[in-house]
Amino acid sequence: MMFIRATTFFLGVLATLFLGWAGLTLIPGIQIREVKPSSELKPYTEEQLRGRAIYIREGCIYCHSQQTRPEGFGADQLRNWGRPSLPGDYVYDKPHLLGTMRTGPDLFNIAARQPSEDWHLIHLYNPRALSPGSLMSPYPWLFKEEDVFSKEVYAATGERVVPVPKGFAPEDKVIIATQEALDLVAYLLSLNHTYPIKTEK
Amino acid sequence: MSPDGNPFNIDESPELSARVLSDISVSGPVLAFFTSAVVWLLIGTVFGLTASLKFNFPDWLASLPALTFGRVRPAHLNTIMYGWISLASAGCSIWLTVRLCRVEVRWRKLLYPSVFFWNLGVLYGTIAILIGDNRGLEWLEFPRGAALLIAVAFVCLSLSILRTFHARQVKHIYVSLWYILASVVWFPILYVIANLPFYSGVTQAAVNWWFAHNAITVWFTPIGLAAAYYFIPKVIGRPIYSYYLSLLGFWSFALFYNWNGIHHLVGGPLPTWLISVSIVASVLMFIPVTTVAINHHLTTVGHFGKLRYSPTLRFVVFGAMCYTAVSFQGSIEALRSFNEISHFTHYTIGHAHLGMYAFATMILFGAIYYTMPRLVKWEWPYPILIKYHFWLVAFGIALYVGSMTVGGILQGLYMNEASRPFIESVEVTKPYLLARSGAGVLILIGHLIFIYLFCLMILRRGPERKAPPWREKMEVVAP
């Protein structure tokens, strides 16, 4: 009867795990550590970081990627979603939000394609107000619904009134963006990595 | 001697009574593992169906933040992976270990804390996700506190299994035991490394997907295979086809599967060599998978008739066949030309469910059907309900995988055609997403039947039966 000595067995088992670990994370980690931030990449502001936390909290990652594929691999380039993303574009990302799903479009350069704050606020309040056929969840808890008669009051006190199209919000209400909605949109509007990359030779 | 012996009679032979003694020694902890697993199965299924319905009716329950798609979906994944599959696999692995070592369990007092901390960790983590405390990393959404509880629980299980193995009364170590022993050493190390706080940017993406795929490599798959390697020959009553094939299968599995993770990032901003290495390793998985498939199939061949009588065999053989299918599919999915279409689509979701449901979950059902009568000394009541359970979930998962596969490929093709507006890639999936919810309903009904039967077993209720369902039938059929 074949018999593998237990110690040899466990050493072999450990070796296979650590080989994979070293090959897939340690060596690339050392290689990538030397990567410098892309020259025009800015660290996130505090507001953008708060918005990023909401992006994570609401699970945006499960439907939106943040990585653009090179020419000849998918249609990212033909759709003008921005040049292929590089490790240097992600140095301030903790946690990374590369994503693996595109139920909705890639967001790595969403600010370049859709720079309007109004658009993003309306879209978060009710995606179907702007994208008919969309499957995206609405996020009403990022907004306040207030009585219409006080509209001027809110505008005067500096509240952000969201111009939701007729039929997509209660008739007698005015939609006010909370700080969380504004933070999230600030983060989305920071997602622009279309700056050129200087190729070093 | 009957392979599926009558659990009531312990005087048949000394070997059998020793086996009953080892069964009794772990019955408490294994029951605790299984019972809590079944609770998580119900919770996880409801989360899954909710997430699916959110695609069909995006404005349904839209005012409840805790039930938004982006929170329910990770809650589904984590309750199923760390709740249902992990706890059921834990119960299964400790039970198989005492059986295969022919001893009573050692360090039994570690097992109840293991069940407790495990459940506490999953509960804490799930609530955290629902109230918005998600760490933002797929498969690692649980806060570190919850991860720590699960890691401690896992180490308790590992120590008990390793100590039991050390006290073994057998010379030959059966192949199932290799997978279990490797698994209980691998997973705690993997889980701790993946939860370290040192990573950011694309390095973190590499660690993230190394972990996520390796969780399948080193925990969910090995336990499923260990169970298949045990139950198929056990129920059929003949030895595994080839010892050498299982040896080759195990070591090639260990060697290649650990390198697969980065195929989740094909086309992404990582060094090309790294992605290529993972693609090559994914293709090399053909070797262990073919080996295991041949071994299981040639053990079963000529005995397919027994599938009709043994619920255990029916679930386990279904799972083992789906293991072959899902692994070949995974290898092909890693190829750049195919990945270009399937990446970022529902195709991947179909693949994940073929693996974690049609393979892992079905085998665990089979294992629970086999084990429970030996733990509670009560036969499964109502064999007809077991049949309903099987056909509902088998048809449900086939519909699930089928609709996600077709819908996902169409989604990918539409997405890669730049002349089509992006929304068309969403619209095209809608009928398939509706079919997926239908599949989810079938699966949920199947689970409710299973849970009803499970509760009857725990309470020892229902009509009293003297022998396993298959044996009653066999006696009628055989002259």
XYZ file of C-alpha atoms in Angstrom:
680
model
C 0.000 0.000 0.000
C 1.291 3.400 -0.927
C 1.936 5.526 2.083
C 2.985 9.141 2.073
C 4.694 10.208 5.254
C 2.611 12.861 6.935
C 5.368 15.456 7.239
C 6.296 15.210 3.574
C 2.644 15.564 2.750
C 2.161 18.713 4.816
C 5.371 20.276 3.522
C 4.219 19.653 -0.022
C 0.833 21.131 0.712
C 2.362 24.263 2.249
C 4.798 24.587 -0.639
C 2.028 24.630 -3.255
C 0.160 27.384 -1.412
C 3.236 29.552 -0.893
C 4.434 29.074 -4.460
C 1.130 30.458 -5.691
C 1.214 33.260 -3.136
C 4.733 34.281 -4.085
C 4.045 34.090 -7.800
C 0.728 35.896 -7.853
C 1.109 38.502 -5.118
C 4.641 38.832 -3.737
C 6.658 39.129 -6.963
C 4.137 41.371 -8.766
C 3.844 43.384 -5.547
C 7.584 44.070 -5.636
C 7.395 44.915 -9.338
C 4.417 47.239 -8.899
C 5.796 48.925 -5.773
C 8.182 50.865 -7.998
C 5.269 52.327 -9.945
C 4.934 56.087 -9.444
C 1.587 57.891 -9.523
C 0.627 58.960 -13.042
C 1.966 62.492 -13.468
C -1.395 64.296 -13.437
C -3.141 62.039 -10.910
C -4.248 63.986 -7.828
C -4.855 62.512 -4.382
C -8.510 62.462 -3.354
C -9.900 65.402 -1.405
C -11.698 64.731 1.868
C -15.072 65.228 0.225
C -14.166 62.773 -2.547
C -12.979 60.226 0.019
C -16.288 60.499 1.891
C -18.051 59.955 -1.436
C -15.819 56.983 -2.160
C -16.860 55.433 1.155
C -20.512 55.775 0.080
C -19.663 54.181 -3.293
C -18.310 51.218 -1.298
C -21.177 51.192 1.219
C -23.849 51.042 -1.470
C -22.001 48.326 -3.403
C -21.584 50.231 -6.697
C -18.683 47.869 -7.401
C -21.063 44.955 -8.046
C -22.293 46.554 -11.287
C -19.564 49.015 -12.320
C -15.926 48.376 -13.128
C -13.156 50.964 -12.954
C -10.688 49.676 -15.514
C -10.464 50.408 -19.210
C -9.294 47.704 -21.571
C -6.753 48.262 -24.373
C -7.544 48.543 -28.062
C -8.452 45.216 -29.645
C -9.774 43.803 -26.377
C -13.436 44.673 -26.011
C -14.889 47.946 -27.247
C -13.700 50.225 -24.421
C -11.509 52.279 -26.761
C -14.126 52.479 -29.530
C -16.696 53.635 -26.990
C -14.348 56.429 -25.913
C -14.180 55.195 -22.344
C -10.611 56.509 -22.069
C -7.103 55.172 -22.689
C -6.216 51.785 -21.138
C -5.795 52.181 -17.385
C -2.338 51.681 -15.855
C -1.093 50.719 -12.363
C 0.008 54.336 -11.834
C -3.615 55.492 -12.064
C -4.537 53.548 -8.931
C -1.855 54.455 -6.408
C -4.258 56.398 -4.165
C -6.934 53.668 -4.268
C -7.382 51.899 -0.954
C -9.338 49.671 -1.224
C -9.020 49.127 -4.965
C -12.343 49.296 -6.819
C -11.419 47.665 -10.144
C -14.625 45.639 -10.209
C -15.431 42.620 -12.370
C -18.921 43.398 -13.579
C -20.465 45.752 -16.123
C -24.193 45.520 -15.602
C -23.720 49.255 -15.969
C -20.914 50.996 -17.858
C -17.303 51.388 -16.696
C -16.861 54.440 -14.467
C -13.095 54.963 -14.614
C -13.584 58.143 -16.676
C -17.246 58.884 -16.038
C -16.486 62.515 -15.179
C -15.066 63.058 -18.674
C -18.189 61.623 -20.323
C -20.736 63.117 -17.929
C -19.408 66.168 -16.065
C -22.812 67.508 -14.949
C -23.472 67.480 -11.219
C -27.216 67.838 -11.853
C -27.191 64.773 -14.101
C -25.513 62.609 -11.456
C -27.820 63.796 -8.671
C -30.985 63.144 -10.691
C -29.584 59.795 -11.844
C -28.859 58.690 -8.267
C -32.320 59.791 -7.140
C -34.016 57.886 -9.966
C -31.843 56.342 -12.710
C -34.809 55.840 -15.037
C -35.488 59.586 -15.132
C -32.400 59.914 -17.356
C -31.637 56.392 -18.634
C -34.840 54.672 -19.724
C -34.457 50.900 -19.460
C -31.786 51.086 -16.774
C -31.719 48.366 -14.093
C -29.912 50.511 -11.549
C -31.222 50.837 -8.009
C -32.402 54.291 -6.929
C -30.847 55.793 -3.782
C -33.674 57.872 -2.255
C -32.045 57.861 1.188
C -29.334 60.128 -0.158
C -32.023 62.787 -0.666
C -34.660 64.619 1.337
C -38.173 65.178 0.072
C -39.525 68.500 1.340
C -42.777 70.364 0.838
C -42.866 72.487 -2.288
C -43.987 75.679 -0.660
C -40.623 76.046 1.027
C -38.590 75.699 -2.193
C -37.327 79.281 -2.149
C -36.454 78.946 1.483
C -34.227 75.950 0.796
C -32.528 77.609 -2.126
C -31.946 80.686 0.013
C -30.417 78.651 2.849
C -27.956 77.041 0.452
C -29.646 73.631 0.155
C -29.021 71.814 -3.110
C -32.338 71.413 -4.925
C -32.232 68.567 -7.459
C -34.085 69.347 -10.725
C -35.783 65.945 -11.083
C -37.879 65.815 -14.295
C -41.662 65.818 -13.903
C -43.159 62.405 -13.221
C -40.085 60.967 -11.488
C -40.620 62.571 -8.071
C -43.742 63.184 -5.980
C -45.668 66.149 -7.498
C -45.895 68.216 -4.344
C -42.335 67.670 -3.161
C -38.991 69.234 -3.796
C -35.947 66.975 -3.809
C -32.961 68.123 -1.750
C -29.536 66.463 -2.000
C -28.015 65.448 1.327
C -24.320 65.897 2.052
C -23.881 62.182 1.282
C -25.310 62.612 -2.217
C -23.052 65.609 -2.833
C -20.008 63.678 -1.556
C -20.778 60.708 -3.784
C -21.160 62.945 -6.822
C -17.925 64.739 -5.918
C -16.225 61.334 -6.004
C -17.843 60.397 -9.328
C -16.730 63.737 -10.776
C -13.158 62.978 -9.687
C -13.128 59.886 -11.890
C -11.286 61.299 -14.864
C -8.059 59.598 -15.894
C -8.045 60.767 -19.506
C -4.854 62.789 -19.032
C -2.073 61.664 -21.372
C 0.667 59.366 -20.087
C 4.260 60.236 -20.963
C 5.905 57.067 -22.187
C 9.391 56.781 -20.739
C 11.930 55.036 -22.878
C -21.377 -6.239 4.269
C -23.750 -3.553 3.168
C -22.036 -0.321 2.181
C -24.842 1.813 3.526
C -25.242 -0.145 6.732
C -28.228 0.000 9.017
C -27.323 2.600 11.633
C -29.517 0.994 14.263
C -27.661 -2.239 14.574
C -24.243 -1.814 16.138
C -23.607 -5.493 16.807
C -23.087 -6.565 13.211
C -19.291 -6.591 13.350
C -16.487 -5.115 15.479
C -15.478 -2.863 12.600
C -18.988 -1.527 12.344
C -19.365 -0.889 16.053
C -16.051 1.022 16.070
C -17.446 3.117 13.244
C -20.622 3.796 15.186
C -18.542 4.844 18.191
C -16.584 7.350 16.099
C -19.841 8.621 14.608
C -21.273 9.125 18.089
C -18.139 10.951 19.235
C -18.704 13.764 16.723
C -22.457 13.693 16.354
C -23.063 16.714 18.602
C -20.637 19.129 16.891
C -21.508 17.879 13.402
C -25.206 18.412 14.099
C -24.446 21.902 15.364
C -22.463 22.665 12.197
C -25.176 21.287 9.929
C -28.084 22.948 11.712
C -26.522 26.400 11.618
C -25.468 25.808 8.002
C -29.074 25.084 7.061
C -30.230 28.302 8.735
C -27.685 30.261 6.666
C -28.792 28.391 3.558
C -32.316 29.735 4.037
C -31.132 33.284 4.771
C -28.672 33.231 1.878
C -31.258 31.910 -0.571
C -33.688 34.675 0.377
C -30.933 37.273 -0.105
C -30.069 35.752 -3.482
C -33.640 35.770 -4.715
C -34.105 39.341 -3.460
C -31.000 40.458 -5.341
C -32.241 38.748 -8.495
C -35.711 40.331 -8.245
C -34.047 43.738 -7.881
C -32.903 43.358 -11.507
C -36.462 42.627 -12.634
C -38.096 45.338 -10.514
C -35.424 47.926 -9.658
C -37.907 50.148 -7.805
C -39.178 47.315 -5.569
C -38.358 47.933 -1.867
C -36.269 50.834 -3.110
C -36.659 52.960 -0.007
C -34.891 50.445 2.271
C -31.134 51.067 2.217
C -30.384 47.677 3.834
C -32.065 45.890 0.932
C -30.514 47.794 -1.962
C -28.922 45.531 -4.578
C -25.390 46.626 -3.685
C -25.828 45.371 -0.117
C -28.057 42.321 -0.604
C -25.757 40.853 -3.240
C -22.644 40.697 -1.015
C -24.885 39.571 1.870
C -25.993 36.675 -0.367
C -22.445 35.734 -1.333
C -21.074 35.888 2.198
C -23.941 34.082 3.947
C -23.763 31.293 1.384
C -19.960 31.008 1.299
C -19.031 31.587 4.928
C -22.379 30.479 6.378
C -23.958 27.618 4.466
C -21.094 26.067 2.470
C -18.386 26.644 5.079
C -20.364 25.368 8.045
C -21.712 22.357 6.144
C -18.185 21.630 4.861
C -16.821 21.922 8.392
C -19.336 19.381 9.673
C -18.670 17.149 6.697
C -14.883 17.313 7.045
C -14.742 16.500 10.765
C -17.198 13.637 10.262
C -15.167 12.221 7.357
C -11.971 12.601 9.366
C -13.123 10.433 12.277
C -14.537 7.911 9.832
C -11.352 7.702 7.794
C -9.010 7.703 10.800
C -11.183 5.112 12.585
C -10.929 6.867 15.910
C -13.121 8.955 18.110
C -12.743 12.671 17.587
C -9.920 14.425 19.438
C -10.055 17.869 21.018
C -13.807 17.739 20.769
C -14.129 20.677 23.153
C -12.690 22.921 20.426
C -15.549 22.142 18.082
C -18.413 23.842 19.905
C -16.501 27.144 20.217
C -15.720 26.727 16.517
C -19.440 26.521 15.669
C -20.162 29.452 17.975
C -17.455 31.834 16.725
C -18.131 30.894 13.121
C -21.804 31.778 13.405
C -21.050 34.903 15.371
C -18.582 36.014 12.693
C -21.005 35.425 9.833
C -23.839 37.127 11.718
C -21.713 40.152 12.584
C -20.329 40.380 9.061
C -23.732 40.083 7.400
C -25.296 42.747 9.603
C -22.280 44.960 8.901
C -22.801 44.648 5.133
C -26.511 45.404 5.435
C -26.008 48.508 7.551
C -23.309 49.719 5.176
C -20.028 48.631 6.757
C -18.675 46.816 3.682
C -14.896 46.728 3.232
C -15.257 47.097 -0.521
C -13.325 43.965 -1.511
C -15.216 41.154 -3.194
C -15.208 37.969 -1.062
C -13.625 39.985 1.766
C -16.550 42.282 2.535
C -16.773 41.295 6.198
C -15.175 43.747 8.640
C -11.875 42.549 10.127
C -13.566 41.711 13.463
C -15.893 39.267 11.753
C -13.004 37.845 9.730
C -11.036 37.345 12.950
C -13.916 35.402 14.531
C -14.148 33.172 11.469
C -10.380 32.648 11.426
C -10.388 31.626 15.110
C -13.305 29.264 14.485
C -11.469 27.756 11.536
C -8.272 27.233 13.510
C -10.269 25.403 16.216
C -11.681 23.090 13.551
C -8.254 22.584 11.985
C -6.636 21.703 15.313
C -9.310 19.150 16.127
C -9.018 17.563 12.688
C -5.209 17.481 12.784
C -5.189 16.026 16.309
C -7.701 13.371 15.273
C -5.539 12.581 12.268
C -2.495 12.272 14.530
C -4.335 9.661 16.603
C -5.404 7.677 13.534
C -5.801 3.904 13.721
C -5.198 3.301 10.026
C -2.023 2.894 7.990
C -3.467 3.910 4.663
C -4.541 7.523 4.271
C -7.517 7.603 1.965
C -7.626 10.279 -0.763
C -10.540 12.134 0.870
C -8.358 12.704 3.872
C -5.584 14.282 1.753
C -7.995 16.909 0.532
C -9.357 17.589 4.017
C -5.927 17.803 5.650
C -4.607 20.099 2.935
C -7.697 22.240 3.216
C -7.566 22.798 6.955
C -3.927 23.839 6.689
C -4.390 26.010 3.599
C -7.472 28.020 4.380
C -6.537 29.690 7.703
C -3.189 30.801 6.231
C -4.873 32.122 3.087
C -7.594 33.918 5.009
C -5.165 35.623 7.362
C -2.796 36.744 4.576
C -5.711 38.139 2.555
C -7.006 40.124 5.526
C -3.664 41.833 6.267
C -3.925 45.618 5.960
C -0.835 46.286 3.811
C -2.235 46.452 0.306
C -3.527 49.184 -1.992
C -4.036 49.909 -5.703
C -3.488 47.166 -8.237
C -1.395 45.077 -5.797
C -4.488 44.844 -3.659
C -6.485 43.761 -6.719
C -3.995 40.922 -7.233
C -4.194 39.846 -3.579
C -7.986 40.182 -3.665
C -8.416 37.847 -6.612
C -5.679 35.485 -5.531
C -7.696 35.096 -2.339
C -11.148 34.959 -3.885
C -10.216 32.220 -6.292
C -8.077 30.410 -3.756
C -10.926 30.306 -1.257
C -12.511 28.002 -3.824
C -9.197 26.227 -4.450
C -8.293 25.477 -0.860
C -11.610 25.145 0.939
C -14.871 24.762 -1.011
C -13.540 22.500 -3.771
C -11.338 20.139 -1.726
C -14.137 19.374 0.731
C -16.559 18.763 -2.139
C -14.050 16.436 -3.772
C -13.275 14.696 -0.476
C -16.980 14.007 -0.024
C -17.356 12.765 -3.613
C -14.308 10.506 -3.222
C -15.851 9.073 -0.046
C -19.525 8.751 -0.834
C -19.434 7.465 -4.420
C -17.438 4.296 -3.648
C -19.106 3.988 -0.244
C -22.667 3.919 -1.479
C -21.904 1.880 -4.591
C -19.835 -0.576 -2.594
C -16.702 -0.811 -4.718
C -13.264 0.777 -4.339
C -12.241 3.926 -6.161
C -11.153 3.098 -9.704
C -7.485 4.074 -9.490
C -5.294 5.042 -6.574
C -2.590 6.429 -8.881
C -5.040 8.672 -10.679
C -6.220 10.129 -7.397
C -2.587 10.780 -6.420
C -1.913 12.559 -9.714
C -5.226 14.386 -9.391
C -4.468 15.668 -5.928
C -0.953 16.982 -6.518
C -1.699 18.549 -9.892
C -4.736 20.159 -8.281
C -2.607 21.576 -5.465
C 0.092 22.757 -7.821
C -1.965 24.423 -10.570
C -5.111 25.618 -8.836
C -3.189 27.940 -6.503
C -2.106 30.012 -9.520
C -5.520 30.664 -11.064
C -6.753 33.805 -9.327
C -5.541 36.564 -11.632
C -7.643 35.267 -14.532
C -10.352 37.457 -12.952
C -8.370 40.492 -14.123
C -7.702 39.618 -17.774
C -7.454 42.869 -19.751
C -6.900 44.803 -16.525
C -4.066 47.118 -15.483
C -1.708 44.412 -14.201
C 1.558 43.140 -15.614
C 0.773 41.002 -18.676
C 3.058 38.182 -17.539
C 1.052 37.848 -14.330
C -2.260 37.484 -16.144
C -0.664 35.050 -18.612
C 0.635 32.881 -15.768
C -2.874 32.572 -14.370
C -4.319 31.760 -17.783
C -1.739 29.003 -18.280
C -2.451 27.602 -14.814
C -6.190 27.697 -15.541
C -5.693 25.676 -18.713
C -3.436 23.221 -16.870
C -6.426 22.528 -14.596
C -7.554 20.188 -17.365
C -5.110 17.642 -15.904
C -6.457 17.310 -12.331
C -10.041 17.732 -13.479
C -9.836 15.044 -16.147
C -8.095 12.757 -13.667
C -10.795 13.186 -11.051
C -13.551 12.882 -13.652
C -12.162 9.590 -14.986
C -11.744 8.253 -11.478
C -15.253 9.133 -10.362
C -16.891 8.080 -13.594
C -15.157 4.710 -13.818
C -16.136 4.034 -10.214
C -19.773 4.809 -10.954
C -20.033 3.251 -14.404
C -22.307 0.219 -14.476
C -24.007 1.354 -11.265
C -26.028 4.306 -12.472
C -29.182 2.391 -11.560
C -28.343 2.958 -7.897
C -28.884 6.680 -8.397
C -32.579 5.965 -8.326
C -32.482 4.476 -4.845
C -29.853 6.438 -2.987
C -30.500 10.173 -2.494
C -26.893 10.547 -1.363
C -25.563 9.037 -4.559
C -27.927 11.061 -6.722
C -26.835 14.376 -5.236
C -23.149 13.481 -5.083
C -22.902 12.114 -8.623
C -24.773 15.171 -9.936
C -22.285 17.370 -8.049
C -19.248 15.416 -9.257
C -20.383 15.719 -12.883
C -20.926 19.446 -12.444
C -17.406 19.722 -11.006
C -16.046 18.436 -14.292
C -18.313 20.765 -16.245
C -17.564 23.882 -14.221
C -13.823 23.269 -14.259
C -13.632 22.833 -18.029
C -15.800 25.910 -18.385
C -13.460 27.836 -16.084
C -10.395 26.848 -18.098
C -12.012 28.031 -21.316
C -13.276 31.222 -19.679
C -9.716 32.162 -18.788
C -8.612 32.173 -22.444
C -8.238 35.742 -23.706
C -10.400 35.214 -26.798
C -13.325 33.911 -24.752
C -12.721 36.166 -21.772
C -13.062 39.204 -24.035
C -16.754 38.313 -24.365
C -17.569 36.711 -21.011
C -15.667 39.112 -18.722
C -17.816 41.730 -16.957
C -21.037 39.831 -17.802
C -23.630 37.582 -16.160
C -21.832 34.631 -17.771
C -19.411 34.715 -14.836
C -22.322 34.676 -12.390
C -23.659 31.540 -14.114
C -20.207 29.955 -13.859
C -19.969 30.796 -10.156
C -23.322 29.145 -9.477
C -22.434 26.072 -11.510
C -19.438 25.736 -9.188
C -20.773 26.747 -5.816
C -24.275 25.374 -6.273
C -24.410 22.567 -8.825
C -21.090 21.173 -7.564
C -20.427 22.183 -3.945
C -23.954 22.599 -2.590
C -25.328 19.462 -4.269
C -22.497 17.356 -2.848
C -23.103 18.820 0.602
C -26.800 17.920 0.315
C -25.726 14.366 -0.514
C -23.359 14.309 2.451
C -26.076 15.559 4.797
C -28.539 12.965 3.505
C -25.978 10.257 4.268
C -24.774 11.560 7.614
C -27.938 12.691 9.385
C -29.467 9.241 10.029
C -26.175 8.232 11.651
C -26.120 11.339 13.816
C -29.710 11.386 15.071
C -30.452 7.651 14.781
C -33.557 8.328 12.763
C -34.262 7.619 9.097
C -35.253 10.357 6.662
C -39.032 10.488 6.533
C -40.947 10.979 3.261
C -38.527 9.809 0.495
C -40.876 11.409 -2.018
C -39.984 14.846 -0.611
C -36.281 14.098 -1.069
C -37.102 13.395 -4.691
C -38.926 16.737 -5.007
C -35.989 18.465 -3.371
C -33.583 16.962 -5.876
C -35.602 17.684 -8.997
C -36.574 21.205 -7.978
C -33.014 22.297 -7.288
C -31.536 20.302 -10.193
C -33.969 21.883 -12.652
C -33.639 25.248 -10.925
C -29.862 25.366 -11.195
C -29.960 24.144 -14.798
C -32.337 26.990 -15.664
C -30.170 29.401 -13.673
C -26.908 28.475 -15.376
C -28.557 28.190 -18.781
C -30.151 31.635 -18.654
C -27.030 33.327 -17.288
C -24.859 31.629 -19.908
C -26.966 32.695 -22.895
C -27.831 36.093 -21.430
C -24.214 36.715 -20.486
C -22.834 35.866 -23.927
C -25.392 38.165 -25.603
C -24.539 40.893 -23.095
C -20.840 40.512 -23.863
C -21.333 40.517 -27.629
C -23.524 43.636 -27.464
C -21.077 45.355 -25.129
C -18.173 44.710 -27.492
C -20.032 46.118 -30.491
C -19.272 49.834 -30.244
C -22.042 50.828 -32.670
C -24.688 49.662 -30.184
C -25.553 52.035 -27.336
C -24.492 50.507 -24.008
C -28.095 50.275 -22.800
C -28.761 47.590 -25.439
C -26.388 45.277 -23.545
C -28.643 45.827 -20.525
C -31.933 45.428 -22.374
C -30.876 42.161 -24.017
C -30.337 40.480 -20.627
C -33.766 41.306 -19.206
C -35.677 38.136 -20.222
C -32.762 36.030 -18.985
C -32.681 37.870 -15.674
C -36.393 37.153 -15.301
C -35.775 33.447 -16.028
C -33.025 33.548 -13.394
C -35.526 34.780 -10.793
C -37.825 31.910 -11.790
C -34.928 29.531 -11.223
C -34.362 31.172 -7.849
C -37.979 30.502 -6.858
C -37.627 26.800 -7.776
C -34.426 26.570 -5.763
C -36.026 28.304 -2.782
C -38.979 25.877 -2.820
C -36.523 22.972 -2.996
C -34.655 24.395 -0.007
C -37.858 24.820 2.000
C -38.628 21.128 1.438
C -35.099 20.194 2.470
C -35.291 22.370 5.571
C -38.657 20.852 6.502
C -37.138 17.361 6.259
C -34.084 18.484 8.179
C -36.243 19.832 11.007
C -38.154 16.535 11.162
C -34.799 14.738 11.468
C -33.584 16.968 14.271
C -36.880 16.465 16.134
C -37.012 12.772 15.146
C -40.539 13.244 13.850
C -42.425 11.804 10.899
C -43.199 8.154 10.192
C -40.632 5.845 11.744
C -38.661 3.866 9.200
C -36.332 0.942 9.748
C -33.977 1.194 6.795
C -32.645 3.779 4.384
C -35.052 4.601 1.539
C -32.914 2.933 -1.104
C -32.755 -0.341 0.753
C -36.532 -0.565 1.097
C -36.842 -0.041 -2.647
C -34.036 -2.493 -3.455
C -35.789 -5.207 -1.460
C -38.922 -4.659 -3.455
C -37.069 -4.711 -6.751
C -34.543 -7.463 -6.088
C -36.021 -10.963 -5.992
